[in-house]
Coordinates of C-alpha atoms and ligand atoms in Angstrom, one line a residue:
X130 CA 10.9 -4.5 28.6
X131 CA 14.0 -6.7 28.5
X132 CA 15.6 -5.8 25.2
X133 CA 18.3 -8.5 25.2
X134 CA 18.3 -10.3 21.8
X135 CA 18.2 -14.0 22.5
X136 CA 21.0 -16.1 21.0
X137 CA 22.9 -12.9 19.9
X138 CA 26.4 -13.8 18.8
X139 CA 25.7 -17.5 18.8
X140 CA 24.4 -20.1 16.3
X141 CA 20.7 -20.7 15.6
X142 CA 20.3 -24.5 15.3
X143 CA 17.8 -26.7 13.5
X144 CA 15.4 -28.7 15.6
X145 CA 14.9 -32.2 14.3
X146 CA 13.5 -35.3 16.0
X147 CA 13.4 -33.5 19.3
X148 CA 17.0 -32.3 19.3
X149 CA 18.8 -29.1 18.4
X150 CA 21.2 -29.8 15.6
X151 CA 24.0 -27.7 14.2
X152 CA 25.6 -28.0 10.8
X153 CA 28.9 -27.2 9.1
X154 CA 27.3 -24.7 6.8
X155 CA 26.4 -21.4 8.4
X156 CA 24.8 -18.2 7.0
X157 CA 24.6 -14.8 8.5
X158 CA 21.5 -13.3 10.1
X159 CA 21.7 -9.5 9.5
X160 CA 19.9 -6.7 11.4
X161 CA 18.4 -4.4 8.8
X162 CA 18.6 -1.4 11.1
X163 CA 22.4 -1.1 11.0
X164 CA 23.6 -4.0 8.8
X165 CA 25.2 -5.7 11.8
X166 CA 25.4 -9.5 12.1
X167 CA 23.0 -10.7 14.9
X168 CA 24.1 -14.3 14.8
X169 CA 24.8 -17.2 12.4
X170 CA 22.3 -19.8 11.3
X171 CA 23.0 -23.5 10.7
X172 CA 21.7 -24.4 7.2
X173 CA 20.0 -27.8 7.0
X174 CA 21.3 -30.1 4.2
X175 CA 19.2 -32.7 2.4
X176 CA 20.3 -35.4 4.8
X177 CA 19.0 -33.4 7.8
X178 CA 15.7 -32.6 6.0
X179 CA 15.4 -36.4 5.3
X180 CA 15.9 -37.1 9.0
X181 CA 13.2 -34.5 9.8
X182 CA 10.7 -36.1 7.4
X183 CA 11.4 -39.6 8.8
X184 CA 10.9 -38.4 12.4
X185 CA 7.7 -36.6 11.4
X186 CA 6.4 -39.8 9.9
X187 CA 7.3 -41.7 13.1
X188 CA 5.6 -39.2 15.3
X189 CA 2.5 -39.2 13.1
X190 CA 1.9 -42.9 13.7
X191 CA 3.5 -42.8 17.2
X192 CA 2.9 -40.5 20.2
X193 CA 1.1 -37.6 18.3
X194 CA -1.2 -39.9 16.4
X195 CA -2.1 -41.9 19.5
X196 CA -3.0 -38.8 21.6
X197 CA -6.6 -37.8 22.2
X198 CA -7.7 -34.5 20.7
X199 CA -8.0 -33.1 24.2
X200 CA -4.4 -34.1 25.0
X201 CA -3.1 -32.6 21.8
X202 CA -5.0 -29.4 22.3
X203 CA -3.9 -29.0 25.9
X204 CA -0.3 -29.2 24.6
X205 CA -1.0 -26.5 22.0
X206 CA -2.4 -24.3 24.8
X207 CA 0.9 -24.9 26.7
X208 CA 2.8 -23.7 23.6
X209 CA 0.7 -20.5 23.6
X210 CA 1.5 -20.0 27.3
X211 CA 5.2 -20.7 26.6
X212 CA 5.3 -17.9 24.0
X213 CA 3.7 -15.5 26.4
X214 CA 6.1 -16.5 29.2
X215 CA 9.0 -15.5 26.9
X216 CA 7.1 -12.6 25.4
X217 CA 10.0 -10.0 25.6
X218 CA 12.5 -12.5 24.1
X219 CA 10.1 -13.1 21.1
X220 CA 9.6 -9.3 20.7
X221 CA 13.4 -8.6 20.8
X222 CA 14.1 -11.4 18.4
X223 CA 11.5 -10.4 15.9
X224 CA 12.6 -6.7 16.0
X225 CA 16.2 -7.6 15.5
X226 CA 15.5 -9.8 12.5
X227 CA 13.1 -7.4 10.8
X228 CA 13.7 -3.9 12.2
X229 CA 10.0 -3.6 12.8
X230 CA 8.8 -1.2 15.5
X231 CA 8.4 -2.2 19.1
X232 CA 4.7 -1.2 18.9
X233 CA 4.1 -3.5 15.9
X234 CA 6.0 -6.5 17.4
X235 CA 4.4 -6.1 20.8
X236 CA 0.8 -5.5 19.6
X237 CA 0.5 -7.6 16.5
X238 CA 3.3 -10.1 15.7
X239 CA 3.9 -11.9 19.0
X240 CA 0.4 -11.7 20.5
X241 CA -1.1 -13.2 17.3
X242 CA 1.6 -15.8 17.3
X243 CA 0.4 -17.1 20.7
X244 CA -3.3 -16.5 19.9
X245 CA -3.1 -18.7 16.8
X246 CA -2.4 -21.8 18.9
X247 CA -5.3 -21.2 21.3
X248 CA -7.8 -20.3 18.6
X249 CA -7.2 -23.5 16.5
X250 CA -6.8 -25.7 19.6
X251 CA -10.3 -24.7 20.6
X252 CA -11.8 -24.6 17.1
X253 CA -10.8 -28.1 16.1
X254 CA -13.0 -29.5 18.8
X255 CA -16.1 -28.3 16.9
X256 CA -14.9 -29.2 13.4
X257 CA -17.9 -31.1 11.9
X258 CA -18.0 -33.8 9.3
X259 CA -20.8 -35.1 7.0
X260 CA -23.3 -37.9 7.8
X261 CA -26.0 -39.1 5.5
X262 CA -28.5 -41.9 5.5
X263 CA -28.5 -43.5 2.0
X264 CA -31.4 -45.5 0.6
X265 CA -30.5 -49.0 -0.8
X266 CA -32.5 -51.4 -3.0
X267 CA -33.1 -53.8 -0.2
X268 CA -34.7 -51.0 1.8
X269 CA -32.3 -51.4 4.8
X270 CA -30.2 -48.4 3.8
X271 CA -26.6 -47.5 4.6
X272 CA -25.0 -45.0 6.9
X273 CA -22.4 -42.8 5.3
X274 CA -20.2 -40.6 7.5
X275 CA -16.8 -39.0 7.2
X276 CA -14.0 -38.9 9.7
X277 CA -11.3 -36.2 9.6
X278 CA -7.8 -37.7 9.5
X279 CA -4.6 -35.6 9.3
X280 CA -3.1 -35.0 5.9
X281 CA 0.2 -36.4 7.2
X282 CA 3.6 -34.7 7.1
X283 CA 3.2 -31.0 6.3
X284 CA 6.0 -28.7 5.1
X285 CA 5.3 -25.1 6.4
X286 CA 7.3 -22.5 4.4
X287 CA 7.0 -19.0 5.7
X288 CA 8.0 -15.5 4.6
X289 CA 9.9 -12.7 6.5
X290 CA 7.3 -10.0 6.8
X291 CA 5.3 -11.3 9.8
X292 CA 7.6 -14.2 10.7
X293 CA 6.0 -15.7 13.8
X294 CA 2.5 -14.7 13.1
X295 CA 2.4 -16.2 9.6
X296 CA 4.2 -19.4 10.5
X297 CA 1.9 -20.1 13.5
X298 CA -1.1 -19.3 11.4
X299 CA -0.2 -22.5 9.5
X300 CA 1.4 -24.5 12.2
X301 CA -1.4 -24.2 14.8
X302 CA -4.3 -25.5 12.6
X303 CA -2.0 -28.2 11.1
X304 CA -1.0 -29.5 14.5
X305 CA -4.5 -29.2 15.9
X306 CA -5.7 -31.4 13.0
X307 CA -3.1 -34.0 14.0
X308 CA -0.4 -33.5 11.4
X309 CA 3.3 -33.4 12.0
X310 CA 5.4 -30.6 10.7
X311 CA 8.6 -29.6 9.1
X312 CA 8.8 -25.8 9.3
X313 CA 11.2 -23.6 7.3
X314 CA 11.3 -19.9 8.2
X315 CA 12.6 -17.3 5.8
X316 CA 16.4 -17.1 5.7
X317 CA 16.0 -13.4 6.6
X318 CA 14.1 -14.2 9.9
X319 CA 15.2 -17.4 11.6
X320 CA 15.0 -16.2 15.2
X321 CA 11.5 -16.4 16.5
X322 CA 11.0 -19.9 14.8
X323 CA 14.1 -21.1 16.8
X324 CA 12.6 -19.7 20.0
X325 CA 9.3 -21.4 19.1
X326 CA 11.2 -24.7 18.8
X327 CA 12.5 -24.2 22.3
X328 CA 9.0 -23.5 23.5
X329 CA 7.6 -26.6 21.8
X330 CA 10.4 -28.7 23.4
X331 CA 9.7 -27.3 26.9
X332 CA 5.9 -27.7 26.5
X333 CA 6.4 -31.4 25.9
X334 CA 5.5 -31.7 22.3
X335 CA 6.9 -35.1 21.4
X336 CA 10.0 -35.3 19.3
X337 CA 9.3 -35.4 15.6
X338 CA 6.0 -33.6 15.8
X339 CA 7.5 -30.2 15.1
X340 CA 10.8 -30.0 13.2
X341 CA 12.5 -26.8 12.2
X342 CA 15.0 -26.6 9.3
X343 CA 16.8 -23.4 8.4
X344 CA 18.0 -22.4 5.0
X345 CA 17.1 -20.9 1.6
X346 CA 14.7 -21.9 -1.1
X347 CA 16.3 -23.0 -4.4
X348 CA 18.8 -25.9 -3.9
X349 CA 18.4 -25.6 -0.1
X350 CA 16.1 -26.6 2.7
X351 CA 13.0 -25.2 0.9
X352 CA 13.5 -27.2 -2.3
X353 CA 14.6 -30.3 -0.3
X354 CA 11.2 -30.2 1.4
X355 CA 9.0 -29.5 -1.7
X356 CA 10.6 -32.4 -3.7
X357 CA 10.8 -34.9 -0.8
X358 CA 8.5 -37.9 -1.5
X359 CA 7.8 -38.2 2.3
X360 CA 6.2 -34.7 2.5
X361 CA 2.4 -35.0 2.0
X362 CA 1.5 -31.3 1.8
X363 CA 3.1 -28.0 1.4
X364 CA 1.6 -24.8 2.9
X365 CA 3.4 -21.7 1.7
X366 CA 3.2 -18.0 2.1
X367 CA 5.5 -15.8 -0.1
X368 CA 5.9 -14.4 -3.5
X369 CA 3.7 -15.6 -6.4
X370 CA 6.8 -16.6 -8.5
X371 CA 8.0 -18.8 -5.6
X372 CA 4.5 -20.4 -5.4
X373 CA 4.8 -21.2 -9.0
X374 CA 8.3 -22.8 -8.5
X375 CA 6.9 -24.8 -5.5
X376 CA 3.9 -26.0 -7.5
X377 CA 6.2 -27.4 -10.2
X378 CA 8.6 -29.0 -7.6
X379 CA 5.7 -30.6 -5.8
X380 CA 4.0 -31.9 -9.0
X381 CA 5.6 -35.3 -9.2
X382 CA 4.5 -36.1 -5.7
X383 CA 1.0 -34.6 -6.3
X384 CA 1.2 -33.0 -2.9
X385 CA -1.7 -31.0 -1.4
X386 CA -0.9 -27.3 -1.7
X387 CA -2.1 -24.2 0.1
X388 CA -0.7 -20.9 -1.1
X389 CA -0.9 -17.3 0.2
X390 CA 0.9 -15.2 -2.4
X391 CA 1.6 -11.7 -3.4
X392 CA -0.8 -8.8 -4.0
X393 CA -1.2 -5.4 -5.7
X394 CA -4.0 -4.2 -3.6
X395 CA -6.3 -1.4 -4.6
X396 CA -8.1 1.2 -2.4
X397 CA -11.1 3.1 -3.8
X398 CA -11.9 6.3 -2.1
X399 CA -15.3 7.8 -3.0
X400 CA -16.1 11.5 -2.5
X401 CA -18.9 10.6 -0.1
X402 CA -16.4 9.0 2.4
X403 CA -15.7 10.2 5.9
X404 CA -12.6 12.1 4.7
X405 CA -10.5 12.0 7.9
X406 CA -11.2 8.3 8.5
X407 CA -10.4 7.5 4.9
X408 CA -7.1 9.3 5.0
X409 CA -6.1 7.8 8.4
X410 CA -7.1 4.3 7.3
X411 CA -5.4 4.6 4.0
X412 CA -2.2 5.8 5.5
X413 CA -2.2 2.7 7.7
X414 CA -3.0 0.5 4.8
X415 CA -0.1 1.9 2.7
X416 CA 2.6 2.3 5.4
X417 CA 2.1 -0.3 8.1
X418 CA 5.2 -2.4 8.6
X419 CA 6.9 -0.3 5.9
X420 CA 4.3 -1.5 3.4
X421 CA 5.5 -5.1 3.9
X422 CA 2.2 -6.7 4.7
X423 CA 0.7 -8.7 1.8
X424 CA -2.6 -6.8 2.5
X425 CA -1.0 -3.3 2.1
X426 CA -2.6 -1.0 -0.5
X427 CA -0.2 0.1 -3.3
X428 CA -2.8 1.4 -5.8
X429 CA -5.2 4.2 -4.7
X430 CA -8.2 5.4 -6.8
X431 CA -9.6 8.7 -5.5
X432 CA -12.8 10.3 -6.8
X433 CA -11.9 13.5 -8.7
X434 CA -13.8 16.0 -6.5
X435 CA -11.6 15.1 -3.5
X436 CA -8.4 14.1 -5.3
X437 CA -6.2 17.1 -4.6
X438 CA -7.4 17.4 -1.0
X439 CA -6.8 13.7 -0.4
X440 CA -3.3 13.6 -2.0
X441 CA -2.3 16.6 0.2
X442 CA -3.7 15.0 3.4
X443 CA -2.0 11.6 2.7
X444 CA 1.2 13.5 2.0
X445 CA 0.9 15.1 5.5
X446 CA 0.4 11.7 7.0
X447 CA 3.4 10.2 5.2
X448 CA 5.6 13.0 6.2
X449 CA 4.5 12.7 9.9
X450 CA 5.7 9.0 10.0
X451 CA 8.6 8.8 12.4
X452 CA 11.3 6.5 10.9
X453 CA 14.0 5.4 13.2
X454 CA 15.2 3.1 15.9
X455 CA 12.7 0.3 16.4
X456 CA 13.0 0.4 20.1
X457 CA 12.0 4.0 20.5
X458 CA 8.4 4.0 21.7
X459 CA 7.4 6.7 19.1
X460 CA 9.0 5.1 16.1
X461 CA 6.3 4.3 13.5
X462 CA 8.4 2.7 10.8
X463 CA 11.7 0.8 10.7
X464 CA 13.8 -0.3 7.7
X465 CA 12.7 -2.7 5.0
X466 CA 13.9 -6.3 5.5
X467 CA 17.3 -6.2 3.8
X468 CA 19.6 -4.2 1.5
X469 CA 18.6 -6.5 -1.4
X470 CA 14.9 -5.7 -0.8
X471 CA 15.7 -2.0 -0.5
X472 CA 17.5 -2.1 -3.8
X473 CA 14.4 -3.6 -5.3
X474 CA 12.1 -1.0 -3.8
X475 CA 14.3 1.9 -4.9
X476 CA 14.5 0.4 -8.4
X477 CA 10.7 0.7 -8.6
X478 CA 11.0 4.3 -7.4
X479 CA 13.5 4.9 -10.2
X480 CA 11.2 3.3 -12.8
X481 CA 8.3 5.5 -11.6
X482 CA 10.4 8.6 -12.1
X483 CA 11.6 7.5 -15.6
X484 CA 7.9 6.9 -16.5
X485 CA 7.2 10.5 -15.6
X486 CA 5.6 10.2 -12.1
X487 CA 5.1 13.2 -9.9
X488 CA 6.9 12.5 -6.6
X489 CA 4.4 13.8 -4.0
X490 CA 6.7 12.9 -1.2
X491 CA 9.7 10.6 -0.5
X492 CA 11.1 8.7 -3.5
X493 CA 14.4 7.8 -1.9
X494 CA 16.0 6.8 1.5
X495 CA 16.6 8.9 4.6
X496 CA 20.0 9.9 5.8
X497 CA 20.6 9.7 9.6
X498 CA 24.4 10.4 9.9
X499 CA 24.8 7.4 12.2
X500 CA 25.0 3.6 12.0
X501 CA 21.5 3.5 10.6
X502 CA 22.9 4.6 7.3
X503 CA 24.2 1.1 7.1
X504 CA 20.7 -0.1 7.4
X505 CA 17.9 -0.6 4.8
X506 CA 15.6 2.4 5.4
X507 CA 13.3 3.8 2.7
X508 CA 11.2 6.9 2.7
X509 CA 7.4 6.7 2.8
X510 CA 6.6 7.5 -0.8
X511 CA 3.6 8.7 -2.8
X512 CA 3.5 9.0 -6.6
X513 CA 0.8 10.4 -8.9
X514 CA 0.5 11.0 -12.6
X515 CA 1.3 7.6 -14.1
X516 CA -0.8 5.6 -16.5
X517 CA -2.3 2.4 -15.4
X518 CA 0.1 0.3 -17.4
X519 CA 3.2 1.7 -15.6
X520 CA 5.5 -0.9 -14.0
X521 CA 5.0 0.5 -10.5
X522 CA 1.2 0.4 -10.9
X523 CA 1.2 -3.1 -12.1
X524 CA 3.8 -5.0 -10.1
X525 CA 4.0 -5.7 -6.3
X526 CA 6.7 -3.5 -4.7
X527 CA 6.2 -4.6 -1.1
X528 CA 7.5 -1.3 0.4
X529 CA 6.1 1.9 1.8
X530 CA 4.7 3.3 -1.4
X531 CA 1.5 4.0 -3.3
X532 CA 0.4 5.5 -6.6
X533 CA -2.8 7.6 -6.6
X534 CA -5.0 7.8 -9.7
X535 CA -8.2 10.0 -10.0
X536 CA -11.5 8.5 -11.2
X537 CA -14.9 9.9 -12.2
X538 CA -17.4 7.2 -11.7
X539 CA -17.9 3.9 -9.8
X540 CA -17.6 1.6 -12.8
X541 CA -14.4 3.2 -13.9
X542 CA -12.9 2.7 -10.4
X543 CA -14.0 -0.9 -10.2
X544 CA -12.5 -1.6 -13.6
X545 CA -9.2 -0.1 -12.7
X546 CA -9.0 -1.8 -9.3
X547 CA -9.8 -5.2 -10.9
X548 CA -7.3 -4.8 -13.8
X549 CA -4.6 -6.8 -12.0
X550 CA -3.1 -10.2 -12.3
X551 CA -3.3 -10.3 -8.5
X552 CA -6.5 -10.6 -6.4
X553 CA -5.7 -10.5 -2.7
X554 CA -7.3 -7.6 -0.9
X555 CA -9.1 -4.3 -1.5
X556 CA -10.4 -1.4 0.6
X557 CA -13.5 0.8 -0.2
X558 CA -14.2 4.1 1.6
X559 CA -17.8 5.4 1.3
X560 CA -20.6 6.3 3.6
X561 CA -23.2 5.1 1.0
X562 CA -24.4 1.7 2.3
X563 CA -25.8 0.5 -1.0
X564 CA -22.6 1.5 -2.8
X565 CA -20.5 -0.2 -0.1
X566 CA -22.2 -3.6 -0.7
X567 CA -22.4 -3.1 -4.5
X568 CA -18.7 -2.2 -5.0
X569 CA -17.3 -4.6 -2.4
X570 CA -19.0 -7.6 -4.0
X571 CA -17.5 -6.7 -7.4
X572 CA -13.9 -6.6 -6.2
X573 CA -12.0 -9.6 -7.6
X574 CA -10.2 -10.3 -4.3
X575 CA -10.3 -12.7 -1.4
X576 CA -11.0 -10.0 1.1
X577 CA -12.5 -6.5 0.8
X578 CA -12.7 -4.1 3.6
X579 CA -15.2 -1.2 3.7
X580 CA -14.2 1.7 5.8
X581 CA -11.5 -0.4 7.5
X582 CA -8.3 -2.2 6.8
X583 CA -6.7 -5.2 8.4
X584 CA -9.7 -5.8 10.6
X585 CA -9.5 -9.5 10.9
X586 CA -11.9 -12.1 12.3
X587 CA -9.8 -15.3 12.3
X588 CA -12.8 -17.5 11.6
X589 CA -13.4 -15.9 8.1
X590 CA -11.9 -17.3 4.9
X591 CA -8.6 -15.7 4.1
X592 CA -6.7 -16.0 0.8
X593 CA -6.4 -14.7 -2.7
X594 CA -7.7 -15.0 -6.2
X595 CA -5.6 -15.2 -9.4
X596 CA -1.8 -14.9 -8.7
X597 CA -2.5 -14.2 -5.1
X598 CA -3.1 -17.8 -4.0
X599 CA -4.7 -21.2 -3.9
X600 CA -7.1 -22.1 -1.2
X601 CA -8.3 -20.4 1.9
X602 CA -7.0 -20.2 5.4
X603 CA -8.8 -19.1 8.6
X604 CA -11.2 -21.0 10.9
X605 CA -12.7 -24.1 9.5
X606 CA -11.0 -23.4 6.1
X607 CA -7.6 -24.0 7.6
X608 CA -8.8 -27.1 9.4
X609 CA -10.3 -28.5 6.3
X610 CA -7.1 -28.1 4.3
X611 CA -5.1 -29.9 7.0
X612 CA -7.6 -32.7 7.2
X613 CA -8.3 -35.7 5.0
X614 CA -12.0 -36.6 5.2
X615 CA -12.4 -40.3 4.9
X616 CA -15.9 -41.6 4.0
X617 CA -17.0 -44.7 6.0
X618 CA -20.1 -46.4 4.4
X619 CA -21.9 -48.9 6.7
X620 CA -24.5 -51.1 5.1
X621 CA -27.3 -51.5 7.6
Ligands
NAD932 P1 9.7 -15.6 -0.9 O1 8.8 -16.2 -1.8 O2 10.9 -15.0 -1.4 O3 10.1 -16.5 0.3 C1 9.2 -17.2 1.1 C2 9.7 -18.5 1.6 O4 9.9 -19.4 0.6 C3 11.1 -18.3 2.3 O5 11.1 -19.2 3.4 C4 12.0 -18.8 1.2 O6 13.3 -19.3 1.7 C5 11.2 -19.9 0.6 N1 11.6 -20.2 -0.8 C6 12.1 -19.4 -1.7 N2 12.3 -20.1 -2.9 C7 11.9 -21.4 -2.7 C8 11.8 -22.5 -3.5 N3 12.2 -22.5 -4.7 N4 11.4 -23.7 -2.9 C9 11.0 -23.7 -1.6 N5 11.0 -22.6 -0.8 C10 11.4 -21.5 -1.3 O7 8.8 -14.4 -0.2 P2 9.2 -13.3 0.9 O8 10.0 -12.3 0.1 O9 9.8 -14.0 2.1 O10 7.8 -12.7 1.3 C11 7.3 -11.6 0.6 C12 6.2 -12.1 -0.3 O11 5.2 -12.8 0.5 C13 5.4 -10.9 -0.9 O12 5.1 -11.3 -2.3 C14 4.1 -10.9 -0.2 O13 3.0 -10.4 -0.8 C15 3.9 -12.4 0.1 N6 3.0 -12.6 1.3 C16 1.7 -13.0 1.1 C17 0.9 -13.2 2.2 C18 -0.5 -13.7 2.0 O14 -1.2 -14.0 3.0 N7 -1.0 -13.7 0.8 C19 1.3 -12.9 3.5 C20 2.6 -12.4 3.6 C21 3.5 -12.3 2.5

């Protein structure tokens, strides 16, 4: 593949009202593999965010609002085609920003980024609405139906772990439903969003429909968006504490909110599982993308009869993970996103050790004796021996790490798995069909996999309970959030 990083050494611009716009204030975009500066990013100020909101309003009632659904969806298909036409550039940009492996960027991040536009462009055409015949005293009746209108101007605020995938997971349904957008990628991962703006431009998406603003959260582009009176809805993926800050900031405007937040996901492994499948699946669920997927498993509960054997087998899997250059075909895991995040992950490792954990493997960072030592690598790590109230068992780390606790019976495992302020995902490994249904339905989470992990059907509801989120995305659930059903009542 062509591995040239697009826009390397230049400035990534904002895209507002159909034009690429620089700014005086720049911040660095750092490659977490070796700490080098990839390029600089133009931070949007409040005036630019205001211009973006105004242009989004104009487009809502202008060209975008006046298009037929077919015309709009044809353009979204062109966006998907445009991402695929520049596939290698998107892969190189995503890898440079995140350090994720070529395999991951090529098979998950970028293909899903394109697929999201096609899926929602097709799905919106079969979005249904209510229609009722209502009896009236005069016997003539009334016809009540609902039409789906767009919510309006939607702010899309995205995280760094799956930058293009998660941003398009919101953009595509929002645009398919007729909304106009101001998107803000994470300050850590501005590149693929900038390429996407170029693709939107080239595909002929009218100016103002999709705006891109770069910057940070607090007192920067993120906060300018969530407090702007012209923004009708905020759809956000990121940390639970950020969700809470956005909820407060959006309160005065009573904006519609959709939140996909953090997790502290549990995996329960029963002694009747298919052992090899459970080990392989659990290794994926703990270490994929360096543990930086919101669905990753950080707490494992293993039935006592197979506990020692399972810990040993997972240790072998962790130690076989090849950490290294993202471009090497056989690299499994790159660095975590930044030095700041590495410090956070390592501080959790330290606290586990202080609490008396047994370090089964890892517990620190690798040394390469080359420029990667300037990067943000962390060792795949497994701990055992901690009580359930230890910090690392309670709080989200968002790194390549898990803690494993033994259990004796089903009720005990369910109770420990559910004892969390989060409620995003769970995995259950068993070959007992009745147990599979019984346990899965008792998990206090938005999604529970049995004998699988990260197996997604994009039509299903996706989201979290408790601190893990508000609302559901996926299929009709996304479309419903981005739509404002208006009831029309016709007296017959
Ligand atoms: P983050 O909350 O730090 O940042 C996410 C985005 O919010 C960034 O664009 C950031 O600039 C912006 N932001 C930060 N403060 C803001 C503020 N006050 N106002 C407006 N915007 C603000 O999250 P992150 O570190 O980028 O991502 C990791 C987190 O995301 C983890 O907690 C992970 O579990 C979660 N996540 C959840 C899901 C899910 O589907 N539930 C998916 C991926 C990641």
